[in-house]
Each structure stands twice: as structure tokens, then as C-alpha cells.
Amino acid sequence: MSWIILVISGVLEAVWATALGKSDGFSKVGPTLVFIPSLLASMAGLAYAMRDLPTGTAYAVWVGIGAALTVVYAMVTGAEASSLLKVVFLMMIVGGVVGLKLSH
């Protein structure tokens, strides 16, 4: 169950990171209202997962999922340019996350 919660928390990390960027320094209400609960839920899920998983592994997986999804979302929406190298390096992050799960 901890792994499922951790993955959901990683997805929520991408949500709050994207909302933070769109909040324009918390001056836009909509993204700010998305940021706050998604941040709290993401952190709570990470804390829950860390009860059963090693801190380093849990944190690396959480950050990896959040970072990869944030970049993918930005590339899909056109906010960030995509390239073959970016996709290759994102796949390396995903591979690292999967490797951490398999080695646990």
C-alpha cells in the first residue's frame, strides 16, 4: 500500500509544482487554490509511505515521479520545448524509479 500512496503523492507533486508555476507568486487565486491542497496531500502521502519505505528510496521515487511528470506536462502543453534528448533523460528517471521499486 505504501508504494501506491507514494506514486499518488508523486503525481500530486507534479500537480502542485505546476500550480505553483502558474500562480505567478501566489497572485493568481485559481492556481494557488490548487497548489495548497495538492501540496498538503502530496507531503502527507510521502510521510505515510516513509513509515514503511526507506527515506532515501521514498524521496527519490517521489521526486522522480513529480519531476518527470512536471516536465512531460510542460512539453505536452507547449510550455517547454521537447527534444529527443529530454525524452531519453526522462526515460532514465523513470527507469531509475522502477529500478528502486524492483530492488526494494
Coordinates of C-alpha atoms in Angstrom, one line a residue:
M1 CA 0.0 0.0 0.0
S2 CA 2.9 2.4 0.7
W3 CA 4.1 2.2 -2.9
I4 CA 0.6 3.1 -4.2
I5 CA 0.4 6.0 -1.9
L6 CA 3.9 7.1 -2.8
V7 CA 3.1 7.0 -6.6
I8 CA -0.1 9.1 -6.0
S9 CA 1.9 11.5 -3.9
G10 CA 4.5 11.8 -6.7
V11 CA 1.7 12.6 -9.2
L12 CA 0.4 15.2 -6.7
E13 CA 3.9 16.7 -6.6
A14 CA 3.7 17.4 -10.3
V15 CA 0.2 19.0 -9.7
W16 CA 1.5 21.3 -7.0
A17 CA 4.7 22.2 -8.9
T18 CA 2.7 23.1 -12.0
A19 CA 0.2 25.1 -10.0
L20 CA 3.0 26.9 -8.2
G21 CA 4.4 28.0 -11.5
K22 CA 1.1 29.1 -12.8
S23 CA 0.2 31.0 -9.6
D24 CA 2.6 33.9 -10.5
G25 CA 4.0 34.2 -7.0
F26 CA 0.6 33.4 -5.4
S27 CA -1.0 36.4 -7.1
K28 CA -3.5 34.2 -9.1
V29 CA -6.2 32.7 -6.9
G30 CA -7.1 29.6 -9.0
P31 CA -3.6 28.0 -9.2
T32 CA -2.9 29.0 -5.6
L33 CA -6.1 27.1 -4.5
V34 CA -4.9 24.0 -6.4
F35 CA -1.4 24.4 -5.0
I36 CA -2.2 24.3 -1.3
P37 CA -4.3 21.1 -1.0
S38 CA -2.2 19.2 -3.6
L39 CA 1.0 20.2 -1.6
L40 CA -0.5 19.1 1.7
A41 CA -1.8 15.8 0.2
S42 CA 1.5 15.1 -1.5
M43 CA 3.5 15.7 1.6
A44 CA 1.1 13.6 3.8
G45 CA 1.3 10.7 1.3
L46 CA 5.1 10.9 1.3
A47 CA 5.2 10.9 5.1
Y48 CA 2.8 7.9 5.1
A49 CA 5.0 6.0 2.7
M50 CA 8.1 6.7 4.7
R51 CA 6.6 4.7 7.6
D52 CA 7.3 1.5 5.6
L53 CA 9.9 2.6 3.0
P54 CA 13.4 3.8 3.5
T55 CA 13.6 7.6 3.4
G56 CA 16.1 7.8 0.6
T57 CA 14.2 5.4 -1.7
A58 CA 10.8 7.0 -0.9
Y59 CA 12.1 10.6 -1.5
A60 CA 13.9 9.6 -4.7
V61 CA 10.8 7.9 -6.1
W62 CA 8.6 10.8 -5.1
V63 CA 10.9 13.4 -6.6
G64 CA 11.5 11.4 -9.8
I65 CA 7.8 10.9 -10.5
G66 CA 7.0 14.5 -9.8
A67 CA 9.9 15.9 -11.8
A68 CA 9.2 13.6 -14.8
L69 CA 5.5 14.3 -14.9
T70 CA 6.0 18.1 -14.5
V71 CA 8.4 18.2 -17.5
V72 CA 6.1 15.9 -19.6
Y73 CA 3.1 18.1 -18.8
A74 CA 5.1 21.2 -19.8
M75 CA 6.2 19.6 -23.0
V76 CA 2.7 18.4 -23.9
T77 CA 1.1 21.8 -23.3
G78 CA 3.9 23.6 -25.2
A79 CA 5.2 25.5 -22.1
E80 CA 8.5 23.8 -22.7
A81 CA 10.2 22.7 -25.8
S82 CA 10.6 18.9 -26.3
S83 CA 13.6 17.1 -27.7
L84 CA 14.8 13.6 -28.2
L85 CA 17.5 14.1 -25.5
K86 CA 14.9 15.4 -23.0
V87 CA 12.8 12.3 -23.6
V88 CA 15.8 10.0 -23.3
F89 CA 16.8 11.6 -20.0
L90 CA 13.2 11.5 -18.7
M91 CA 13.1 7.8 -19.5
M92 CA 16.3 7.4 -17.4
I93 CA 14.5 9.0 -14.5
V94 CA 11.5 6.6 -14.9
G95 CA 13.9 3.7 -15.2
G96 CA 15.6 4.7 -12.0
V97 CA 12.2 4.9 -10.2
V98 CA 11.3 1.5 -11.5
G99 CA 14.7 0.2 -10.5
L100 CA 14.3 1.4 -7.0
K101 CA 11.0 -0.3 -6.7
L102 CA 12.4 -3.6 -8.1
S103 CA 15.4 -3.5 -5.8
H104 CA 13.3 -2.9 -2.7

